Coordinates of C-alpha atoms in Angstrom, one line a residue:
M296 CA -13.6 -21.2 -7.3
N297 CA -15.5 -21.6 -4.0
N298 CA -18.5 -19.2 -4.3
I299 CA -18.1 -18.2 -0.7
W300 CA -15.1 -16.1 -1.7
L301 CA -17.4 -14.2 -4.2
T302 CA -19.9 -13.1 -1.5
R303 CA -20.2 -9.5 -0.3
Q304 CA -21.0 -8.1 3.2
F305 CA -24.0 -6.3 1.8
T306 CA -25.7 -9.0 -0.3
K307 CA -28.1 -6.7 -2.2
V308 CA -26.2 -5.8 -5.3
A309 CA -27.8 -3.6 -7.9
T310 CA -28.8 -5.5 -11.1
R311 CA -28.2 -3.4 -14.1
R312 CA -29.6 -4.0 -17.6
Q313 CA -27.4 -6.2 -19.7
D314 CA -24.5 -6.2 -17.2
H315 CA -22.5 -9.3 -17.7
R316 CA -19.5 -8.4 -15.7
S317 CA -17.8 -10.8 -13.3
P318 CA -17.6 -10.0 -9.5
F319 CA -14.0 -8.9 -9.9
Q320 CA -14.7 -6.7 -12.9
R321 CA -17.3 -4.9 -10.7
D322 CA -14.7 -4.5 -8.0
R323 CA -12.1 -3.0 -10.3
A324 CA -14.7 -0.5 -11.6
R325 CA -15.7 0.5 -8.0
I326 CA -12.0 1.1 -7.2
L327 CA -11.3 3.0 -10.4
H328 CA -14.3 5.3 -10.0
S329 CA -13.8 6.0 -6.2
A330 CA -12.8 9.3 -4.8
A331 CA -10.1 7.6 -2.8
F332 CA -8.4 6.3 -5.9
R333 CA -8.6 9.7 -7.7
R334 CA -6.9 11.4 -4.7
L335 CA -3.8 9.3 -5.3
Q336 CA -2.9 11.7 -8.2
S337 CA -1.8 14.2 -5.5
K338 CA -0.2 12.0 -2.9
T339 CA 3.5 11.5 -2.6
Q340 CA 5.1 8.3 -3.9
V341 CA 8.8 8.9 -3.4
M342 CA 9.4 12.3 -4.7
G343 CA 7.1 15.0 -3.4
S344 CA 3.8 15.4 -5.2
G345 CA 3.8 18.7 -7.2
Q346 CA 7.6 19.1 -7.3
S347 CA 7.7 18.0 -10.9
D348 CA 5.3 16.9 -13.6
F349 CA 7.6 13.9 -14.3
Y350 CA 7.7 12.2 -10.9
R351 CA 5.4 9.2 -10.3
T352 CA 2.6 9.8 -7.8
R353 CA 0.7 7.2 -5.8
L354 CA -1.7 7.1 -8.7
T355 CA 0.8 6.3 -11.5
H356 CA 2.6 3.9 -9.2
S357 CA -0.7 2.0 -8.6
L358 CA -1.4 1.9 -12.3
E359 CA 2.0 0.4 -13.0
A360 CA 1.7 -2.1 -10.2
A361 CA -1.6 -3.2 -11.7
Q362 CA 0.0 -3.8 -15.1
I363 CA 2.9 -5.7 -13.5
G364 CA 0.4 -7.8 -11.5
S365 CA -1.5 -8.8 -14.6
G366 CA 1.9 -9.8 -16.1
I367 CA 2.7 -12.0 -13.1
S368 CA -0.7 -13.7 -13.4
A369 CA -0.1 -14.4 -17.1
Q370 CA 3.3 -15.9 -16.4
L371 CA 2.0 -18.1 -13.6
R372 CA -0.9 -19.3 -15.8
D373 CA 1.7 -20.3 -18.4
K374 CA 4.1 -22.0 -16.0
F375 CA 1.5 -23.8 -13.8
P376 CA -1.6 -24.4 -15.9
D377 CA -3.0 -27.2 -13.8
L378 CA -2.8 -25.3 -10.6
T379 CA -3.8 -21.8 -11.9
A380 CA -6.9 -23.3 -13.6
T381 CA -8.4 -23.9 -10.2
L382 CA -6.8 -21.1 -8.2
F383 CA -7.1 -18.1 -10.6
P384 CA -10.2 -16.4 -12.1
E385 CA -10.5 -16.5 -15.9
N386 CA -8.9 -13.1 -16.3
D387 CA -6.7 -10.6 -14.5
T388 CA -9.3 -8.2 -13.2
L389 CA -9.0 -9.5 -9.6
I390 CA -5.2 -8.9 -9.4
E391 CA -5.6 -5.6 -11.2
A392 CA -8.3 -4.5 -8.7
I393 CA -6.1 -5.4 -5.7
C394 CA -3.0 -3.6 -7.2
L395 CA -5.0 -0.5 -8.0
A396 CA -6.4 -0.3 -4.5
H397 CA -3.3 -1.3 -2.5
D398 CA -2.2 2.2 -1.7
I399 CA -5.4 4.2 -1.3
G400 CA -5.2 4.2 2.5
H401 CA -1.8 6.0 2.6
P402 CA -2.1 9.5 4.0
P403 CA -0.6 12.7 2.5
F404 CA 3.2 13.2 2.6
G405 CA 4.2 9.5 2.4
H406 CA 5.8 7.9 5.4
G407 CA 5.9 11.2 7.2
G408 CA 2.1 11.4 7.2
E409 CA 1.8 7.8 8.4
V410 CA 4.2 8.4 11.3
A411 CA 2.4 11.6 12.2
L412 CA -1.0 9.9 12.3
H413 CA 0.3 7.0 14.3
Y414 CA 1.7 9.3 16.9
M415 CA -1.6 11.3 17.1
M416 CA -3.6 8.1 17.4
R417 CA -1.2 6.5 19.9
D418 CA -3.9 6.3 22.6
F419 CA -6.7 5.6 20.2
G420 CA -5.8 2.4 18.2
G421 CA -2.8 3.7 16.2
F422 CA -2.6 4.3 12.4
E423 CA -1.1 2.3 9.5
G424 CA -1.5 2.8 5.8
N425 CA -2.5 -0.7 4.9
G426 CA -5.0 -0.8 7.7
Q427 CA -6.5 2.4 6.3
T428 CA -6.7 0.8 2.8
F429 CA -8.8 -2.0 4.3
R430 CA -10.9 0.5 6.2
I431 CA -11.6 2.6 3.1
V432 CA -12.7 -0.2 0.8
S433 CA -14.8 -2.0 3.5
K434 CA -16.3 0.9 5.4
L435 CA -15.6 4.5 4.3
E436 CA -15.9 4.8 0.5
P437 CA -19.6 5.7 -0.1
Y438 CA -20.5 3.1 -2.6
S439 CA -22.8 1.6 0.0
E440 CA -24.2 3.0 3.2
N441 CA -22.2 0.8 5.7
Y442 CA -19.8 -1.4 3.8
G443 CA -17.6 1.0 1.7
M444 CA -17.1 -0.4 -1.8
N445 CA -18.7 -3.6 -0.7
L446 CA -16.0 -5.7 -2.5
A447 CA -16.0 -9.4 -2.9
R448 CA -14.6 -11.4 0.0
R449 CA -11.6 -12.6 -2.1
T450 CA -10.7 -9.1 -3.1
L451 CA -10.7 -8.0 0.5
L452 CA -8.5 -11.0 1.4
G453 CA -6.1 -10.0 -1.3
L454 CA -5.8 -6.5 0.1
M455 CA -5.0 -7.8 3.6
K456 CA -1.2 -7.6 3.7
Y457 CA -1.1 -8.1 7.4
P458 CA -4.1 -10.2 8.7
Q459 CA -3.9 -9.2 12.4
T460 CA -5.0 -6.2 14.4
I461 CA -2.5 -3.6 15.6
D462 CA -3.1 -4.2 19.2
C463 CA -1.8 -7.8 18.8
L464 CA 1.3 -6.5 17.0
S465 CA 2.4 -3.5 19.0
S466 CA 5.6 -3.7 21.0
S467 CA 5.5 -3.4 24.8
D468 CA 7.2 0.0 24.5
Q469 CA 4.6 2.7 24.5
V470 CA 4.9 5.7 22.2
K471 CA 6.0 8.5 24.4
T472 CA 4.1 11.8 24.6
L473 CA 6.4 14.6 23.6
S474 CA 6.3 18.2 24.7
S475 CA 6.5 19.4 21.1
H476 CA 5.6 17.7 17.8
R477 CA 8.9 18.8 16.4
Q478 CA 10.7 16.4 18.7
L479 CA 9.1 13.4 17.0
K480 CA 11.6 11.1 15.4
A481 CA 10.2 8.9 12.6
A482 CA 12.4 6.0 13.7
D483 CA 10.8 6.0 17.1
C484 CA 7.2 5.9 15.9
H485 CA 7.0 3.3 13.2
P486 CA 3.5 1.8 13.3
P487 CA 2.9 -2.0 13.5
K488 CA 1.9 -3.4 10.2
G489 CA -1.7 -4.5 10.7
L490 CA -5.4 -3.7 10.7
F491 CA -7.4 -1.5 13.2
L492 CA -9.3 -3.0 16.1
D493 CA -12.1 -0.7 15.0
D494 CA -12.4 -3.0 11.9
E495 CA -12.2 -6.3 13.6
E496 CA -15.8 -7.2 12.7
T497 CA -14.9 -6.9 9.0
L498 CA -11.7 -8.8 9.4
N499 CA -13.6 -11.7 11.0
W500 CA -16.1 -11.7 8.2
V501 CA -13.4 -12.0 5.6
L502 CA -11.8 -14.9 7.4
A503 CA -15.1 -16.6 8.2
P504 CA -14.7 -19.3 5.4
L505 CA -11.4 -20.6 7.0
N506 CA -11.4 -23.4 9.5
L507 CA -10.1 -22.7 13.0
E508 CA -6.7 -24.2 12.2
D509 CA -6.2 -22.1 9.0
K510 CA -7.4 -18.9 10.7
S511 CA -5.1 -19.3 13.6
L512 CA -2.1 -20.1 11.4
F513 CA -2.9 -17.3 9.0
Q514 CA -3.0 -14.8 11.8
Q515 CA 0.1 -16.1 13.5
T516 CA 2.8 -13.6 14.3
T517 CA 6.5 -13.5 15.0
Q518 CA 7.7 -12.3 18.5
H519 CA 10.3 -9.5 18.6
K520 CA 11.7 -8.1 21.8
N521 CA 11.3 -4.3 22.0
K522 CA 10.0 -4.3 18.4
H523 CA 6.6 -4.7 16.8
N524 CA 5.5 -8.3 16.1
K525 CA 4.9 -9.2 12.4
T526 CA 2.4 -11.4 10.6
L527 CA 3.9 -14.3 8.7
F528 CA 1.5 -15.1 5.9
K529 CA -0.4 -13.6 3.0
S530 CA -3.0 -15.0 0.6
L531 CA -2.0 -16.0 -2.9
D532 CA -3.5 -12.9 -4.5
C533 CA -1.8 -10.6 -1.9
S534 CA 1.6 -12.3 -2.6
I535 CA 1.2 -11.4 -6.3
M536 CA 0.2 -7.8 -5.4
E537 CA 3.1 -7.4 -3.1
L538 CA 5.6 -8.6 -5.7
A539 CA 4.1 -6.2 -8.3
D540 CA 4.3 -3.4 -5.7
D541 CA 8.0 -4.2 -5.0
I542 CA 9.0 -4.3 -8.6
A543 CA 7.2 -1.0 -9.4
Y544 CA 9.0 0.5 -6.4
G545 CA 12.4 -1.0 -7.0
I546 CA 12.6 -0.3 -10.7
H547 CA 10.2 2.4 -11.8
D548 CA 10.9 4.7 -8.8
L549 CA 14.6 4.2 -9.6
E550 CA 13.9 5.4 -13.1
D551 CA 12.4 8.7 -11.6
A552 CA 15.5 9.2 -9.6
I553 CA 17.9 8.6 -12.5
V554 CA 16.1 10.8 -15.0
T555 CA 15.8 13.7 -12.6
G556 CA 19.4 13.5 -11.5
V557 CA 18.8 12.5 -7.9
V558 CA 21.3 9.6 -8.1
N559 CA 24.6 9.4 -9.9
Q560 CA 26.4 6.8 -12.0
N561 CA 29.2 6.1 -9.5
D562 CA 26.8 5.2 -6.7
F563 CA 24.7 3.1 -9.0
E564 CA 27.8 1.2 -10.3
E565 CA 29.1 0.6 -6.8
H566 CA 25.9 -0.3 -5.0
V567 CA 23.9 -2.0 -7.8
V568 CA 25.9 -3.2 -10.7
K569 CA 28.8 -4.7 -8.7
Q570 CA 26.3 -6.6 -6.5
L571 CA 24.4 -7.9 -9.6
K572 CA 27.6 -9.2 -11.2
V573 CA 28.3 -11.6 -8.3
L574 CA 24.9 -13.2 -8.6
D575 CA 24.9 -16.6 -10.3
D576 CA 22.6 -15.6 -13.2
E577 CA 23.8 -15.4 -16.8
W578 CA 21.2 -12.8 -17.8
L579 CA 21.9 -10.5 -14.9
Q580 CA 25.7 -10.7 -15.5
E581 CA 25.2 -9.9 -19.1
I582 CA 22.9 -6.9 -18.6
S583 CA 25.2 -5.6 -15.8
E584 CA 27.9 -4.9 -18.4
T585 CA 25.8 -2.2 -20.1
L586 CA 23.1 -1.3 -17.5
T587 CA 24.7 1.9 -16.1
Q588 CA 25.4 3.2 -19.6
Q589 CA 21.8 2.5 -20.7
L590 CA 20.1 3.9 -17.6
F591 CA 22.2 7.1 -17.5
S592 CA 22.1 7.6 -21.3
Q593 CA 20.6 10.8 -22.8
Q594 CA 18.9 8.6 -25.3
H595 CA 15.7 7.8 -23.5
H596 CA 14.8 4.7 -25.6
L597 CA 17.9 3.1 -24.2
Q598 CA 16.7 3.8 -20.6
K599 CA 13.3 2.4 -21.5
E600 CA 14.8 -0.7 -23.0
A601 CA 16.9 -1.4 -19.8
I602 CA 13.9 -0.7 -17.5
G603 CA 11.7 -3.0 -19.6
G604 CA 14.3 -5.7 -19.5
L605 CA 14.6 -5.6 -15.7
V606 CA 10.9 -5.6 -15.1
N607 CA 10.5 -8.5 -17.6
Y608 CA 13.2 -10.5 -15.8
L609 CA 11.6 -9.9 -12.4
I610 CA 8.2 -10.9 -13.6
T611 CA 9.2 -14.0 -15.5
E612 CA 11.3 -15.4 -12.7
I613 CA 8.3 -15.6 -10.3
V614 CA 7.1 -19.1 -9.4
L615 CA 4.1 -20.6 -7.6
V616 CA 5.1 -22.2 -4.3
D617 CA 3.3 -24.7 -2.2
L618 CA 3.9 -23.5 1.4
N619 CA 2.9 -26.9 2.8
E620 CA 5.7 -28.6 0.9
A621 CA 8.3 -25.8 0.9
D622 CA 8.0 -24.6 4.5
N623 CA 6.2 -27.6 6.2
I624 CA 3.1 -25.5 6.7
N625 CA -0.4 -27.1 7.0
F626 CA -2.9 -24.9 5.3
S627 CA -6.0 -26.6 3.9
E628 CA -7.3 -23.5 2.1
P629 CA -5.7 -23.3 -1.4
L630 CA -5.7 -19.5 -1.4
L631 CA -3.4 -19.6 1.7
R632 CA -1.5 -22.7 0.8
Y633 CA 0.0 -21.3 -2.5
N634 CA 2.0 -18.1 -2.8
A635 CA 3.8 -16.4 -5.6
Q636 CA 7.5 -16.0 -4.8
H637 CA 10.9 -15.1 -6.4
P638 CA 13.6 -17.8 -6.4
D639 CA 16.6 -16.8 -4.3
I640 CA 18.7 -15.1 -7.0
A641 CA 15.8 -13.0 -8.4
K642 CA 14.8 -12.1 -4.8
K643 CA 18.4 -10.9 -4.1
A644 CA 18.4 -8.9 -7.3
L645 CA 15.2 -7.1 -6.5
Q646 CA 16.4 -6.4 -3.0
I647 CA 19.6 -4.8 -4.4
F648 CA 17.4 -2.3 -6.3
K649 CA 15.1 -1.7 -3.4
D650 CA 18.0 -1.1 -1.0
F651 CA 19.5 1.4 -3.4
V652 CA 16.3 3.4 -3.7
L653 CA 16.0 3.4 0.1
Q654 CA 19.5 4.5 0.7
F655 CA 20.2 7.0 -2.1
V656 CA 16.7 8.3 -2.8
I657 CA 14.3 8.0 0.1
K658 CA 16.9 8.7 2.8
Q659 CA 18.3 11.7 0.9
T660 CA 18.3 14.8 3.1
A661 CA 16.2 16.9 0.7
I662 CA 13.4 14.2 0.5
Q663 CA 13.6 13.6 4.3
Q664 CA 13.2 17.4 4.9
I665 CA 10.0 17.4 2.8
E666 CA 8.7 14.3 4.6
Y667 CA 9.4 15.9 7.9
R668 CA 7.6 19.1 6.9
G669 CA 4.6 17.0 5.9
Q670 CA 4.8 15.1 9.2
Q671 CA 4.4 18.5 11.0
V672 CA 1.5 19.6 8.9
V673 CA -0.4 16.4 9.6
M674 CA 0.1 16.5 13.3
E675 CA -0.9 20.2 13.5
L676 CA -4.0 19.5 11.5
F677 CA -5.0 16.5 13.6
E678 CA -4.5 18.5 16.8
A679 CA -6.6 21.4 15.6
L680 CA -9.4 19.2 14.3
A681 CA -9.5 17.1 17.5
S682 CA -9.6 20.2 19.7
D683 CA -13.0 21.2 18.3
P684 CA -14.2 18.7 15.8
E685 CA -17.9 19.9 15.8
R686 CA -16.7 23.3 14.7
L687 CA -13.9 22.4 12.3
L688 CA -14.8 19.2 10.5
P689 CA -16.8 19.5 7.2
I690 CA -20.4 18.3 7.1
N691 CA -19.9 14.6 6.2
A692 CA -17.0 14.0 8.6
K693 CA -18.8 15.9 11.4
A694 CA -21.9 13.7 10.9
R695 CA -19.7 10.5 11.2
Y696 CA -18.0 12.0 14.3
L697 CA -21.3 12.7 16.0
R698 CA -22.6 9.2 15.2
A699 CA -19.4 7.7 16.7
K700 CA -19.8 9.9 19.7
A701 CA -23.4 8.9 20.2
D702 CA -22.5 5.2 19.7
G703 CA -19.6 5.3 22.2
T704 CA -17.1 4.2 19.5
N705 CA -13.7 5.6 18.6
C706 CA -14.3 9.3 17.7
H707 CA -10.6 9.9 17.0
R708 CA -10.7 7.3 14.2
I709 CA -13.1 9.6 12.3
I710 CA -10.6 12.5 12.5
A711 CA -7.8 10.1 11.4
D712 CA -10.0 9.0 8.5
Y713 CA -10.5 12.7 7.4
V714 CA -6.8 13.6 7.6
A715 CA -5.6 10.4 6.0
G716 CA -8.0 11.1 3.0
M717 CA -6.4 14.4 2.2
T718 CA -4.1 14.9 -0.7
D719 CA -0.8 16.7 -0.2
D720 CA -2.2 19.9 -1.7
Y721 CA -5.4 19.8 0.3
A722 CA -3.6 19.3 3.6
T723 CA -1.2 22.1 2.8
N724 CA -4.0 24.5 1.9
L725 CA -6.0 23.7 5.0
Y726 CA -2.9 24.2 7.1
Q727 CA -2.4 27.6 5.6
T728 CA -6.1 28.5 6.2
L729 CA -5.9 27.5 9.8
F730 CA -2.4 28.7 10.8
V731 CA -1.1 31.3 8.3
P732 CA -2.4 34.8 8.6
S733 CA -3.7 36.0 5.2
N734 CA -6.4 38.0 3.6
Q735 CA -7.2 35.1 1.3
S736 CA -8.5 31.7 2.3
H737 CA -6.5 28.7 0.9
Y738 CA -9.1 26.3 1.9
S739 CA -11.0 24.3 -0.7
W740 CA -14.7 24.1 -0.1
S741 CA -15.0 20.6 -1.4
N742 CA -16.4 18.3 1.3
L743 CA -14.0 15.4 1.8

């Protein structure tokens, strides 16, 4: 591996007695021990955090994604030993670190919180969960004074799902200012998928090893009339993380919905099983005969057997693709040239599960109502904090706000950082403290 991908922004790294860890083992440890990672235990995944002790949270989702990511790496090593010997580290800690960290930038209340923050930041650079993840690990988490967790360059590259800044991706249609927050429709305020202009310096540092042709190609975007532009490429490590994320979402979040009775057998049979049966894959056709019976069985070991089989199928089908040959691309950097991908049939199978979760779980009225409520909470909190930040922000956030004000940089980004870092419970309690008359304070005195 080229040592330039192992470098860190802050080059002075503490040397500890008898510490023989690799750079990526260090990165995984920093992520696991971070406050941002711990807060995932009380952030919504699909079902609302705190509604049940069974539902997956962002934390358990991230742990499962990390396990799936290491499984993908193991499969690729077995299938492509000549390539992976030069492309992959000796163990799976890099992929595990990336998967563990991939969601730490997501705000409270899931997509509702993201829409709310993007609306409130509409004139100040916007907001997007993946961009906030990049910002946390590279700037906010206090492992170092100015460089966040100070992760290795390759780890940051792997976390960069959309390697372009939001200002280069936003549609020409501006987000309209509404007379009331309650009028905001989520569909009208989807953020572009990218990084913040405030973090452009770090983005350029990560991409510095690339030649001009590779950097330009890697940051290339599609053009969509009246829609946000989208980036086209991801690094090898990011492609593995994204597959692991999709499998965890499509299969494990489905398990939550089935066990808790959110979805029913008839809908599953009609919208999943029937579509799987028409795919030209012997194993999928075979498992489809008993899949509904197993997943909706009261015998939980049968459910686990079916879930495990589906996850195993989706992991073992993944292949390593040379984009230069497959898509007539011309990357010279191997970490960009190769991507992990599903062949067409496995890709269609996973999409069937993802579409089902979207239609019958995420879009369910009860879940959308909770998401809408969270959206309102986030907007009200942001508006209040922005009205008098020197009075309402806690000590650390206030100090960062005052520094940004003195430097002439984006003060509102500091408020967005603070709100995005809240858990669902913390945001709810602060909202009650600020807006609900009571003899008792709901506010936690912890200093985010």
